[in-house]
mmCIF file of C-alpha atoms in Angstrom:
data_model
loop_
_atom_site.group_PDB
_atom_site.id
_atom_site.type_symbol
_atom_site.label_atom_id
_atom_site.label_comp_id
_atom_site.label_asym_id
_atom_site.label_seq_id
_atom_site.Cartn_x
_atom_site.Cartn_y
_atom_site.Cartn_z
ATOM 1 C CA MET J 1 0.000 0.000 0.000
ATOM 2 C CA LEU J 2 1.393 3.376 -0.962
ATOM 3 C CA PRO J 3 1.837 5.884 1.876
ATOM 4 C CA VAL J 4 -0.425 8.909 1.827
ATOM 5 C CA PRO J 5 1.782 11.805 0.667
ATOM 6 C CA ALA J 6 1.466 15.438 1.573
ATOM 7 C CA ARG J 7 -0.749 17.713 -0.490
ATOM 8 C CA ALA J 8 2.194 19.186 -2.400
ATOM 9 C CA GLU J 9 3.419 15.704 -3.354
ATOM 10 C CA LEU J 10 -0.019 14.712 -4.594
ATOM 11 C CA PHE J 11 -0.511 17.873 -6.577
ATOM 12 C CA PRO J 12 2.989 19.244 -7.028
ATOM 13 C CA MET J 13 2.114 22.350 -8.994
ATOM 14 C CA ILE J 14 0.894 24.103 -5.824
ATOM 15 C CA ALA J 15 3.119 27.083 -5.186
ATOM 16 C CA GLU J 16 2.505 27.715 -1.486
ATOM 17 C CA GLU J 17 5.574 28.690 0.514
ATOM 18 C CA LYS J 18 4.883 26.233 3.301
ATOM 19 C CA PHE J 19 5.237 23.376 0.828
ATOM 20 C CA ALA J 20 8.268 24.798 -0.966
ATOM 21 C CA ALA J 21 10.744 22.791 1.104
ATOM 22 C CA LEU J 22 9.191 19.509 -0.004
ATOM 23 C CA LYS J 23 10.640 19.956 -3.535
ATOM 24 C CA PRO J 24 7.767 18.454 -5.520
ATOM 25 C CA ALA J 25 8.521 16.103 -8.374
ATOM 26 C CA ILE J 26 7.157 18.447 -11.031
ATOM 27 C CA ASN J 27 6.563 22.188 -11.176
ATOM 28 C CA PHE J 28 3.179 22.499 -12.834
ATOM 29 C CA SER J 29 3.239 26.178 -13.671
ATOM 30 C CA SER J 30 2.628 27.572 -17.110
ATOM 31 C CA THR J 31 6.153 28.932 -17.551
ATOM 32 C CA ALA J 32 8.352 26.400 -15.807
ATOM 33 C CA GLY J 33 9.349 24.487 -18.910
ATOM 34 C CA GLY J 34 8.040 21.232 -17.522
ATOM 35 C CA VAL J 35 9.627 17.857 -16.919
ATOM 36 C CA GLY J 36 10.200 15.298 -19.630
ATOM 37 C CA TRP J 37 8.834 11.795 -19.936
ATOM 38 C CA THR J 38 12.195 10.355 -18.890
ATOM 39 C CA SER J 39 11.472 11.290 -15.259
ATOM 40 C CA LEU J 40 8.436 8.990 -15.108
ATOM 41 C CA ASP J 41 8.508 5.638 -13.359
ATOM 42 C CA THR J 42 8.558 3.289 -16.362
ATOM 43 C CA ARG J 43 7.054 0.406 -14.406
ATOM 44 C CA ARG J 44 4.042 2.494 -13.478
ATOM 45 C CA VAL J 45 3.562 3.654 -17.061
ATOM 46 C CA VAL J 46 3.665 0.064 -18.319
ATOM 47 C CA TRP J 47 1.264 -1.000 -15.569
ATOM 48 C CA LEU J 48 -1.250 1.718 -16.451
ATOM 49 C CA MET J 49 -1.128 0.894 -20.150
ATOM 50 C CA ALA J 50 -1.337 -2.878 -19.608
ATOM 51 C CA LEU J 51 -4.201 -2.588 -17.127
ATOM 52 C CA GLY J 52 -6.138 -0.187 -19.334
ATOM 53 C CA ILE J 53 -5.782 -2.334 -22.446
ATOM 54 C CA ALA J 54 -6.488 -5.606 -20.630
ATOM 55 C CA LEU J 55 -9.623 -4.299 -18.938
ATOM 56 C CA ARG J 56 -11.105 -2.882 -22.113
ATOM 57 C CA GLY J 57 -9.941 -5.832 -24.171
ATOM 58 C CA ALA J 58 -11.834 -8.125 -21.810
ATOM 59 C CA PHE J 59 -15.080 -6.318 -22.618
ATOM 60 C CA ALA J 60 -14.373 -6.507 -26.351
ATOM 61 C CA TRP J 61 -13.611 -10.230 -26.062
ATOM 62 C CA LEU J 62 -16.855 -10.702 -24.133
ATOM 63 C CA ALA J 63 -18.859 -8.986 -26.883
ATOM 64 C CA PHE J 64 -17.233 -10.467 -29.962
ATOM 65 C CA GLY J 65 -15.611 -13.655 -28.694
ATOM 66 C CA VAL J 66 -18.278 -14.960 -26.317
ATOM 67 C CA TRP J 67 -21.537 -13.410 -27.516
ATOM 68 C CA HIS J 68 -20.464 -13.277 -31.175
ATOM 69 C CA GLU J 69 -22.108 -9.909 -31.507
ATOM 70 C CA SER J 70 -22.065 -8.345 -34.966
ATOM 71 C CA TRP J 71 -20.149 -5.102 -35.478
ATOM 72 C CA ASN J 72 -23.197 -3.294 -36.842
ATOM 73 C CA HIS J 73 -25.271 -4.206 -33.802
ATOM 74 C CA TYR J 74 -22.431 -3.229 -31.479
ATOM 75 C CA LEU J 75 -22.303 0.220 -33.064
ATOM 76 C CA LEU J 76 -25.997 0.734 -32.380
ATOM 77 C CA GLN J 77 -25.395 0.559 -28.621
ATOM 78 C CA SER J 78 -23.564 3.921 -28.572
ATOM 79 C CA ASP J 79 -22.915 7.077 -30.569
ATOM 80 C CA GLY J 80 -20.483 4.986 -32.571
ATOM 81 C CA SER J 81 -23.396 4.454 -34.957
ATOM 82 C CA SER J 82 -23.013 8.150 -35.862
ATOM 83 C CA PHE J 83 -19.252 8.626 -35.461
ATOM 84 C CA VAL J 84 -18.259 5.843 -37.866
ATOM 85 C CA PRO J 85 -20.576 6.960 -40.714
ATOM 86 C CA LEU J 86 -19.350 10.546 -40.323
ATOM 87 C CA ALA J 87 -15.732 9.354 -40.423
ATOM 88 C CA LYS J 88 -16.465 7.589 -43.709
ATOM 89 C CA VAL J 89 -17.995 10.769 -45.137
ATOM 90 C CA LEU J 90 -15.105 12.962 -43.987
ATOM 91 C CA TRP J 91 -12.530 10.619 -45.499
ATOM 92 C CA GLY J 92 -14.325 10.072 -48.773
ATOM 93 C CA GLN J 93 -15.596 6.544 -48.208
ATOM 94 C CA ALA J 94 -19.303 7.419 -48.242
ATOM 95 C CA PRO J 95 -21.507 10.222 -49.600
ATOM 96 C CA ILE J 96 -22.973 12.866 -47.318
ATOM 97 C CA GLU J 97 -26.433 11.502 -48.152
ATOM 98 C CA SER J 98 -25.602 8.383 -46.138
ATOM 99 C CA LEU J 99 -25.873 10.415 -42.906
ATOM 100 C CA SER J 100 -29.196 10.735 -41.170
ATOM 101 C CA PHE J 101 -30.364 13.994 -39.625
ATOM 102 C CA TYR J 102 -29.535 12.554 -36.210
ATOM 103 C CA ASP J 103 -26.036 11.465 -37.331
ATOM 104 C CA SER J 104 -25.179 15.035 -38.276
ATOM 105 C CA ARG J 105 -25.342 16.109 -34.629
ATOM 106 C CA VAL J 106 -21.853 14.750 -33.837
ATOM 107 C CA PHE J 107 -18.850 17.050 -34.067
ATOM 108 C CA PRO J 108 -16.080 16.259 -36.566
ATOM 109 C CA GLY J 109 -13.060 16.166 -34.237
ATOM 110 C CA TRP J 110 -13.012 12.485 -33.305
ATOM 111 C CA PRO J 111 -14.218 10.983 -36.626
ATOM 112 C CA GLY J 112 -11.831 13.283 -38.468
ATOM 113 C CA LEU J 113 -8.905 11.982 -36.421
ATOM 114 C CA PHE J 114 -9.544 8.230 -36.627
ATOM 115 C CA GLY J 115 -11.222 8.162 -40.037
ATOM 116 C CA GLY J 116 -7.940 7.913 -41.922
ATOM 117 C CA LEU J 117 -7.336 4.517 -40.345
ATOM 118 C CA LEU J 118 -10.401 3.194 -42.166
ATOM 119 C CA TRP J 119 -8.290 3.144 -45.325
ATOM 120 C CA LEU J 120 -5.652 0.964 -43.644
ATOM 121 C CA LEU J 121 -7.433 -1.242 -41.097
ATOM 122 C CA PRO J 122 -10.709 -3.150 -40.740
ATOM 123 C CA GLU J 123 -13.465 -0.899 -39.436
ATOM 124 C CA PRO J 124 -13.714 -2.426 -35.914
ATOM 125 C CA LEU J 125 -9.954 -2.177 -35.420
ATOM 126 C CA ALA J 126 -9.735 1.360 -36.788
ATOM 127 C CA ALA J 127 -12.658 2.726 -34.750
ATOM 128 C CA LEU J 128 -12.870 0.633 -31.589
ATOM 129 C CA GLY J 129 -9.191 -0.324 -31.395
ATOM 130 C CA SER J 130 -7.998 3.273 -31.628
ATOM 131 C CA ALA J 131 -10.568 4.428 -29.043
ATOM 132 C CA MET J 132 -9.461 1.747 -26.580
ATOM 133 C CA LEU J 133 -5.761 2.547 -27.056
ATOM 134 C CA LEU J 134 -6.415 6.240 -26.463
ATOM 135 C CA ALA J 135 -8.434 5.383 -23.353
ATOM 136 C CA ALA J 136 -5.497 3.374 -21.990
ATOM 137 C CA ALA J 137 -3.205 6.355 -22.640
ATOM 138 C CA VAL J 138 -5.366 8.844 -20.702
ATOM 139 C CA PRO J 139 -4.190 7.787 -17.194
ATOM 140 C CA ILE J 140 -0.574 7.831 -18.399
ATOM 141 C CA LEU J 141 -0.703 11.451 -19.540
ATOM 142 C CA PHE J 142 -2.637 12.331 -16.392
ATOM 143 C CA TYR J 143 0.112 10.715 -14.298
ATOM 144 C CA ALA J 144 2.801 12.556 -16.278
ATOM 145 C CA LEU J 145 1.096 15.856 -15.499
ATOM 146 C CA THR J 146 0.235 15.387 -11.832
ATOM 147 C CA ARG J 147 2.397 12.512 -10.526
ATOM 148 C CA ALA J 148 -0.763 11.576 -8.615
ATOM 149 C CA TRP J 149 -0.373 7.801 -8.809
ATOM 150 C CA PRO J 150 -3.544 6.693 -6.931
ATOM 151 C CA ALA J 151 -5.666 9.125 -8.970
ATOM 152 C CA ALA J 152 -4.075 7.889 -12.211
ATOM 153 C CA CYS J 153 -4.965 4.303 -11.246
ATOM 154 C CA ALA J 154 -8.528 5.377 -10.477
ATOM 155 C CA LEU J 155 -8.759 6.942 -13.924
ATOM 156 C CA VAL J 156 -8.317 3.479 -15.437
ATOM 157 C CA TRP J 157 -11.698 2.214 -14.213
ATOM 158 C CA LEU J 158 -13.646 5.002 -12.520
ATOM 159 C CA PRO J 159 -16.423 5.976 -12.919
ATOM 160 C CA PRO J 160 -18.656 3.478 -14.786
ATOM 161 C CA ALA J 161 -19.720 6.045 -17.409
ATOM 162 C CA TRP J 162 -16.082 6.582 -18.410
ATOM 163 C CA LEU J 163 -15.265 2.877 -18.464
ATOM 164 C CA LEU J 164 -18.370 2.137 -20.529
ATOM 165 C CA ALA J 165 -17.646 4.973 -22.960
ATOM 166 C CA SER J 166 -14.090 3.724 -23.438
ATOM 167 C CA VAL J 167 -15.247 0.324 -24.729
ATOM 168 C CA HIS J 168 -17.193 1.937 -27.571
ATOM 169 C CA PRO J 169 -15.851 3.851 -30.600
ATOM 170 C CA ILE J 170 -16.886 7.256 -29.243
ATOM 171 C CA SER J 171 -15.014 10.443 -28.473
ATOM 172 C CA GLU J 172 -14.425 10.562 -24.697
ATOM 173 C CA ALA J 173 -10.846 9.226 -24.738
ATOM 174 C CA CYS J 174 -9.823 11.530 -27.568
ATOM 175 C CA PHE J 175 -11.458 14.448 -25.764
ATOM 176 C CA PHE J 176 -9.545 13.782 -22.544
ATOM 177 C CA LEU J 177 -6.200 13.335 -24.298
ATOM 178 C CA LEU J 178 -6.594 16.597 -26.205
ATOM 179 C CA GLY J 179 -7.436 18.454 -22.986
ATOM 180 C CA LEU J 180 -4.534 16.925 -21.087
ATOM 181 C CA GLY J 181 -2.301 17.615 -24.079
ATOM 182 C CA ALA J 182 -3.284 21.292 -23.988
ATOM 183 C CA LEU J 183 -2.389 21.458 -20.288
ATOM 184 C CA TRP J 184 0.884 19.614 -20.910
ATOM 185 C CA CYS J 185 1.874 22.100 -23.619
ATOM 186 C CA TRP J 186 0.913 25.036 -21.400
ATOM 187 C CA GLN J 187 3.150 23.624 -18.679
ATOM 188 C CA ARG J 188 6.057 23.551 -21.147
ATOM 189 C CA ASP J 189 5.161 27.006 -22.515
ATOM 190 C CA ARG J 190 4.360 25.667 -25.981
ATOM 191 C CA LEU J 191 1.385 27.923 -26.391
ATOM 192 C CA VAL J 192 0.700 27.371 -30.101
ATOM 193 C CA TRP J 193 0.422 23.626 -29.504
ATOM 194 C CA ALA J 194 -1.692 24.255 -26.408
ATOM 195 C CA GLY J 195 -4.062 26.309 -28.540
ATOM 196 C CA LEU J 196 -4.156 23.663 -31.256
ATOM 197 C CA PHE J 197 -5.023 20.915 -28.785
ATOM 198 C CA ALA J 198 -7.634 23.114 -27.084
ATOM 199 C CA GLY J 199 -9.211 23.928 -30.447
ATOM 200 C CA LEU J 200 -9.329 20.262 -31.456
ATOM 201 C CA MET J 201 -10.843 19.483 -28.061
ATOM 202 C CA CYS J 202 -13.674 21.935 -28.787
ATOM 203 C CA ALA J 203 -14.065 20.417 -32.263
ATOM 204 C CA THR J 204 -14.497 17.024 -30.586
ATOM 205 C CA LYS J 205 -17.061 18.183 -28.032
ATOM 206 C CA PRO J 206 -18.286 21.764 -27.550
ATOM 207 C CA TYR J 207 -17.925 21.232 -23.802
ATOM 208 C CA GLY J 208 -14.195 21.629 -24.434
ATOM 209 C CA VAL J 209 -14.782 25.369 -24.169
ATOM 210 C CA PHE J 210 -14.932 24.940 -20.390
ATOM 211 C CA LEU J 211 -11.218 24.131 -20.464
ATOM 212 C CA ALA J 212 -10.196 26.206 -23.488
ATOM 213 C CA ALA J 213 -11.564 29.478 -22.064
ATOM 214 C CA PRO J 214 -9.967 29.418 -18.581
ATOM 215 C CA LEU J 215 -6.785 27.987 -20.073
ATOM 216 C CA GLY J 216 -6.665 31.003 -22.383
ATOM 217 C CA VAL J 217 -6.888 33.292 -19.372
ATOM 218 C CA GLY J 218 -4.139 31.324 -17.634
ATOM 219 C CA VAL J 219 -1.937 31.549 -20.720
ATOM 220 C CA ALA J 220 -2.427 35.290 -21.212
ATOM 221 C CA TRP J 221 -2.237 36.277 -17.542
ATOM 222 C CA PRO J 222 0.944 34.768 -16.089
ATOM 223 C CA ASN J 223 2.037 36.296 -12.808
ATOM 224 C CA ARG J 224 -1.090 38.494 -12.851
ATOM 225 C CA GLU J 225 0.206 40.515 -15.823
ATOM 226 C CA TRP J 226 -1.770 40.367 -19.078
ATOM 227 C CA SER J 227 0.286 39.452 -22.168
ATOM 228 C CA TRP J 228 -1.304 40.028 -25.575
ATOM 229 C CA ARG J 229 1.537 38.189 -27.276
ATOM 230 C CA ARG J 230 0.948 35.038 -25.257
ATOM 231 C CA ALA J 231 -2.806 35.392 -25.757
ATOM 232 C CA ALA J 232 -2.359 35.587 -29.536
ATOM 233 C CA ARG J 233 -0.047 32.569 -29.655
ATOM 234 C CA TYR J 234 -2.762 30.538 -27.923
ATOM 235 C CA ALA J 235 -5.913 32.052 -29.433
ATOM 236 C CA ILE J 236 -4.922 31.979 -33.122
ATOM 237 C CA PRO J 237 -4.720 28.139 -33.312
ATOM 238 C CA VAL J 238 -7.996 27.860 -31.372
ATOM 239 C CA ALA J 239 -9.695 30.223 -33.814
ATOM 240 C CA PHE J 240 -8.110 28.454 -36.795
ATOM 241 C CA VAL J 241 -9.614 25.120 -35.737
ATOM 242 C CA GLY J 242 -12.986 26.678 -34.949
ATOM 243 C CA ILE J 243 -13.246 28.511 -38.276
ATOM 244 C CA GLY J 244 -12.052 25.399 -40.100
ATOM 245 C CA GLY J 245 -14.790 23.378 -38.445
ATOM 246 C CA MET J 246 -17.443 25.878 -39.512
ATOM 247 C CA PHE J 247 -16.210 25.835 -43.114
ATOM 248 C CA LEU J 248 -16.314 22.040 -42.988
ATOM 249 C CA ASN J 249 -19.933 22.196 -41.836
ATOM 250 C CA ILE J 250 -20.781 24.601 -44.647
ATOM 251 C CA ALA J 251 -19.137 22.319 -47.191
ATOM 252 C CA PHE J 252 -21.030 19.226 -46.060
ATOM 253 C CA TYR J 253 -24.298 20.572 -44.632
ATOM 254 C CA GLY J 254 -24.587 24.151 -45.847
ATOM 255 C CA ASP J 255 -24.878 25.190 -42.184
ATOM 256 C CA ALA J 256 -21.935 26.497 -40.162
ATOM 257 C CA LEU J 257 -23.580 25.521 -36.852
ATOM 258 C CA ARG J 258 -25.197 22.282 -37.965
ATOM 259 C CA GLN J 259 -24.639 20.328 -34.756
ATOM 260 C CA LEU J 260 -26.133 23.022 -32.547
ATOM 261 C CA HIS J 261 -29.172 23.313 -34.787
ATOM 262 C CA VAL J 262 -29.743 19.551 -34.666
ATOM 263 C CA TYR J 263 -29.687 19.593 -30.878
ATOM 264 C CA GLU J 264 -32.175 22.474 -30.874
ATOM 265 C CA ALA J 265 -34.656 20.472 -32.960
ATOM 266 C CA PRO J 266 -37.811 18.930 -31.438
ATOM 267 C CA LEU J 267 -36.916 15.633 -29.838
ATOM 268 C CA VAL J 268 -39.542 13.781 -31.859
ATOM 269 C CA GLN J 269 -37.252 14.286 -34.883
ATOM 270 C CA LEU J 270 -34.438 12.386 -33.171
ATOM 271 C CA ASN J 271 -34.229 8.639 -32.666
ATOM 272 C CA LEU J 272 -34.490 8.700 -28.884
ATOM 273 C CA PRO J 273 -35.653 5.630 -26.928
ATOM 274 C CA LEU J 274 -38.743 7.261 -25.425
ATOM 275 C CA PRO J 275 -42.432 7.064 -26.399
ATOM 276 C CA PRO J 276 -43.588 9.943 -28.636
ATOM 277 C CA GLU J 277 -46.046 11.227 -26.047
ATOM 278 C CA ALA J 278 -43.174 11.863 -23.627
ATOM 279 C CA LEU J 279 -41.375 13.997 -26.223
ATOM 280 C CA ARG J 280 -44.329 15.746 -27.827
ATOM 281 C CA HIS J 281 -43.575 19.205 -26.484
ATOM 282 C CA ALA J 282 -39.852 18.780 -25.798
ATOM 283 C CA ALA J 283 -37.143 20.566 -27.775
ATOM 284 C CA GLY J 284 -33.694 21.998 -27.283
ATOM 285 C CA HIS J 285 -30.596 20.924 -25.459
ATOM 286 C CA TRP J 286 -30.685 23.322 -22.493
ATOM 287 C CA SER J 287 -32.982 24.126 -19.589
ATOM 288 C CA TRP J 288 -32.808 25.802 -16.203
ATOM 289 C CA PRO J 289 -30.267 24.254 -13.803
ATOM 290 C CA LEU J 290 -31.482 20.918 -12.402
ATOM 291 C CA GLN J 291 -34.834 21.231 -14.194
ATOM 292 C CA ALA J 292 -34.413 18.198 -16.441
ATOM 293 C CA LEU J 293 -32.822 16.187 -13.628
ATOM 294 C CA LEU J 294 -35.869 16.752 -11.430
ATOM 295 C CA VAL J 295 -38.687 16.797 -13.995
ATOM 296 C CA THR J 296 -37.750 14.140 -16.567
ATOM 297 C CA PRO J 297 -38.368 11.109 -14.281
ATOM 298 C CA TRP J 298 -41.944 12.342 -13.827
ATOM 299 C CA GLN J 299 -42.548 12.756 -17.567
ATOM 300 C CA SER J 300 -41.596 9.234 -18.626
ATOM 301 C CA PRO J 301 -40.948 5.921 -16.855
ATOM 302 C CA TRP J 302 -37.424 5.079 -15.744
ATOM 303 C CA PRO J 303 -36.165 2.020 -13.841
ATOM 304 C CA TRP J 304 -35.324 2.522 -10.176
ATOM 305 C CA TRP J 305 -31.645 1.722 -10.674
ATOM 306 C CA LYS J 306 -31.365 4.524 -13.253
ATOM 307 C CA LEU J 307 -32.682 7.036 -10.721
ATOM 308 C CA ILE J 308 -30.174 5.889 -8.097
ATOM 309 C CA TYR J 309 -27.369 5.903 -10.647
ATOM 310 C CA ILE J 310 -28.062 9.395 -12.024
ATOM 311 C CA TYR J 311 -28.623 11.047 -8.653
ATOM 312 C CA GLY J 312 -25.567 9.249 -7.264
ATOM 313 C CA ASN J 313 -23.517 10.833 -10.046
ATOM 314 C CA LEU J 314 -24.992 14.228 -9.195
ATOM 315 C CA ALA J 315 -24.060 13.898 -5.516
ATOM 316 C CA ALA J 316 -20.543 12.690 -6.344
ATOM 317 C CA ILE J 317 -19.720 15.495 -8.760
ATOM 318 C CA LEU J 318 -20.999 18.159 -6.353
ATOM 319 C CA VAL J 319 -18.724 16.776 -3.632
ATOM 320 C CA LEU J 320 -15.748 16.717 -6.005
ATOM 321 C CA LEU J 321 -16.498 20.325 -6.988
ATOM 322 C CA VAL J 322 -17.023 21.729 -3.495
ATOM 323 C CA ARG J 323 -14.045 19.995 -1.795
ATOM 324 C CA PRO J 324 -11.296 21.835 -3.705
ATOM 325 C CA ALA J 325 -13.216 25.131 -3.525
ATOM 326 C CA TRP J 326 -13.359 24.812 0.256
ATOM 327 C CA ARG J 327 -9.663 23.969 0.326
ATOM 328 C CA PHE J 328 -8.836 27.023 -1.783
ATOM 329 C CA CYS J 329 -10.646 29.241 0.693
ATOM 330 C CA ARG J 330 -8.642 27.817 3.586
ATOM 331 C CA HIS J 331 -5.234 27.536 1.938
ATOM 332 C CA ARG J 332 -3.997 30.399 -0.189
ATOM 333 C CA PRO J 333 -2.534 31.181 -2.658
ATOM 334 C CA VAL J 334 -4.022 28.941 -5.336
ATOM 335 C CA SER J 335 -1.810 27.942 -8.254
ATOM 336 C CA PRO J 336 -2.709 29.008 -11.818
ATOM 337 C CA LEU J 337 -3.313 25.421 -12.844
ATOM 338 C CA GLU J 338 -5.641 24.766 -9.938
ATOM 339 C CA ARG J 339 -7.708 27.755 -11.019
ATOM 340 C CA VAL J 340 -7.898 26.473 -14.596
ATOM 341 C CA LEU J 341 -8.837 22.945 -13.525
ATOM 342 C CA TRP J 342 -11.482 24.143 -11.092
ATOM 343 C CA ALA J 343 -12.975 26.457 -13.729
ATOM 344 C CA TRP J 344 -13.078 23.507 -16.146
ATOM 345 C CA LEU J 345 -14.816 21.333 -13.567
ATOM 346 C CA ALA J 346 -17.237 24.080 -12.494
ATOM 347 C CA GLY J 347 -18.204 25.017 -16.052
ATOM 348 C CA ASN J 348 -18.728 21.426 -17.135
ATOM 349 C CA THR J 349 -20.775 20.656 -14.022
ATOM 350 C CA ALA J 350 -22.982 23.714 -14.483
ATOM 351 C CA ALA J 351 -23.613 22.818 -18.133
ATOM 352 C CA SER J 352 -24.309 19.180 -17.283
ATOM 353 C CA CYS J 353 -26.873 20.218 -14.674
ATOM 354 C CA SER J 354 -28.536 22.494 -17.242
ATOM 355 C CA GLY J 355 -29.200 19.906 -19.929
ATOM 356 C CA GLY J 356 -32.543 20.067 -21.671
ATOM 357 C CA PRO J 357 -35.458 17.607 -21.814
ATOM 358 C CA TYR J 358 -34.325 13.986 -21.955
ATOM 359 C CA TRP J 359 -30.628 14.836 -22.409
ATOM 360 C CA GLY J 360 -30.287 16.525 -19.026
ATOM 361 C CA PHE J 361 -31.348 13.360 -17.230
ATOM 362 C CA ALA J 362 -30.685 10.364 -19.468
ATOM 363 C CA SER J 363 -27.206 11.530 -20.521
ATOM 364 C CA PHE J 364 -26.214 13.317 -17.305
ATOM 365 C CA ASP J 365 -23.792 10.571 -16.264
ATOM 366 C CA ARG J 366 -21.957 10.938 -19.566
ATOM 367 C CA TYR J 367 -21.917 14.746 -19.657
ATOM 368 C CA VAL J 368 -20.676 15.103 -16.123
ATOM 369 C CA ILE J 369 -17.495 13.071 -16.734
ATOM 370 C CA TRP J 370 -16.255 15.419 -19.445
ATOM 371 C CA ALA J 371 -14.117 17.204 -16.840
ATOM 372 C CA LEU J 372 -13.082 13.970 -15.129
ATOM 373 C CA PRO J 373 -9.301 14.639 -15.220
ATOM 374 C CA ALA J 374 -9.878 17.943 -13.431
ATOM 375 C CA ALA J 375 -12.108 16.303 -10.808
ATOM 376 C CA PHE J 376 -9.544 13.582 -10.088
ATOM 377 C CA ALA J 377 -6.579 15.959 -10.051
ATOM 378 C CA LEU J 378 -8.226 18.404 -7.663
ATOM 379 C CA ASN J 379 -9.334 15.565 -5.369
ATOM 380 C CA SER J 380 -6.274 13.342 -5.638
ATOM 381 C CA ASP J 381 -5.708 13.720 -1.896
ATOM 382 C CA LEU J 382 -9.111 12.153 -1.240
ATOM 383 C CA ILE J 383 -8.335 9.201 -3.502
ATOM 384 C CA ALA J 384 -4.910 8.620 -1.932
ATOM 385 C CA ALA J 385 -6.217 8.943 1.633
ATOM 386 C CA HIS J 386 -8.747 6.125 1.169
ATOM 387 C CA PRO J 387 -7.019 3.384 -0.846
ATOM 388 C CA ARG J 388 -9.404 0.645 0.248
ATOM 389 C CA TRP J 389 -12.425 2.617 -0.899
ATOM 390 C CA HIS J 390 -10.635 3.204 -4.179
ATOM 391 C CA TYR J 391 -10.433 -0.532 -4.833
ATOM 392 C CA VAL J 392 -13.981 -1.148 -3.635
ATOM 393 C CA LEU J 393 -15.301 1.571 -5.919
ATOM 394 C CA GLY J 394 -13.116 0.246 -8.727
ATOM 395 C CA LEU J 395 -14.648 -3.212 -8.466
ATOM 396 C CA ALA J 396 -18.124 -1.676 -8.207
ATOM 397 C CA SER J 397 -17.414 0.375 -11.329
ATOM 398 C CA ILE J 398 -16.332 -2.703 -13.269
ATOM 399 C CA ALA J 399 -19.419 -4.594 -12.087
ATOM 400 C CA THR J 400 -21.725 -1.700 -13.005
ATOM 401 C CA THR J 401 -20.091 -1.400 -16.411
ATOM 402 C CA ALA J 402 -20.439 -5.148 -16.946
ATOM 403 C CA PHE J 403 -24.138 -4.890 -16.105
ATOM 404 C CA ALA J 404 -24.606 -1.990 -18.499
ATOM 405 C CA PHE J 405 -22.501 -3.702 -21.145
ATOM 406 C CA THR J 406 -24.526 -6.876 -20.828
ATOM 407 C CA HIS J 407 -27.924 -5.176 -20.953
ATOM 408 C CA HIS J 408 -26.870 -2.099 -22.950
ATOM 409 C CA ALA J 409 -28.702 -0.176 -20.270
ATOM 410 C CA LEU J 410 -26.554 2.779 -19.247
ATOM 411 C CA GLY J 411 -25.160 3.668 -22.668
#
């Protein structure tokens, strides 16, 4: 069992004087120049990669080796049924007419990145294999950034929504890696690359703006002095990706904001698994905070376990948001990175709690994990202080994911 380290060892970018003598393993400030990969514990890196691949490979083997599930049916259990067709369109393997109205809601970042592999590899290997490899790499980059070993281990299998997403050809793993890559480049003062990764993150999911925006402030305001030069080096790549994405939408759909307009459409036009009478007057992707979470279960029937699961996620994310905020109030100053991570977590949580009819409840568990690296980094002390609970929750997460995977219930 690893000893519980001090706060500065768990989150070594903290710049408080009382922790200065501890000489943390990595200085996580935006201008420090960073620490290379050579300083990582190779055995831990190999362990994280092997565990991540083995765990996700076991689910793939269960689906295709034991149940002999067809690839087309497997795609239908997640947004992979939209990502793969869009990848084919983007890389010239299918006409735009092959996309349904509902398929056009997905953003081009992830299918644009893996779609080229469709020319070289079988479709399941190109789509699912690349997603699973990226998912296994997420805890490694997280560990490289924070040196928070218990939190990096937890990121392999917690929470169930992340583990379930990572065994489907969808965009969560790519989204996390791009966000962590932006933070890594900021740490090493490579601001153009940080902006490029942040822009691609937003092109993968619009919720990436909750990291890109505060990161831009952190880049442009080092040492509490605004720098237009640093702001431009970061913002120009972000804008380049954003404008490129809008031109891509115009080329394919004739609508620069196609995805947003699809999500604003009446829900009866989308292939959602609810009876028409429950969606008759529902439209849009946003509502007042907590409205959909509280009202949706009364508008349509949901199983009891879904209610426990969704509200359990709500309670957990609120705890993970409030804990570091309370700590910041008690222990000052707060490092620039901590501010960026907390802003990412707070923005993503607020948006997740403000989802519209159907989405705000049924997909809450998925939305709320889109700032998972920030939540784990800011609460790494909690994870390290309770190692037994970490393993208990890890096993519970695997069991919950297995249940969902078996019944295709939570995806």
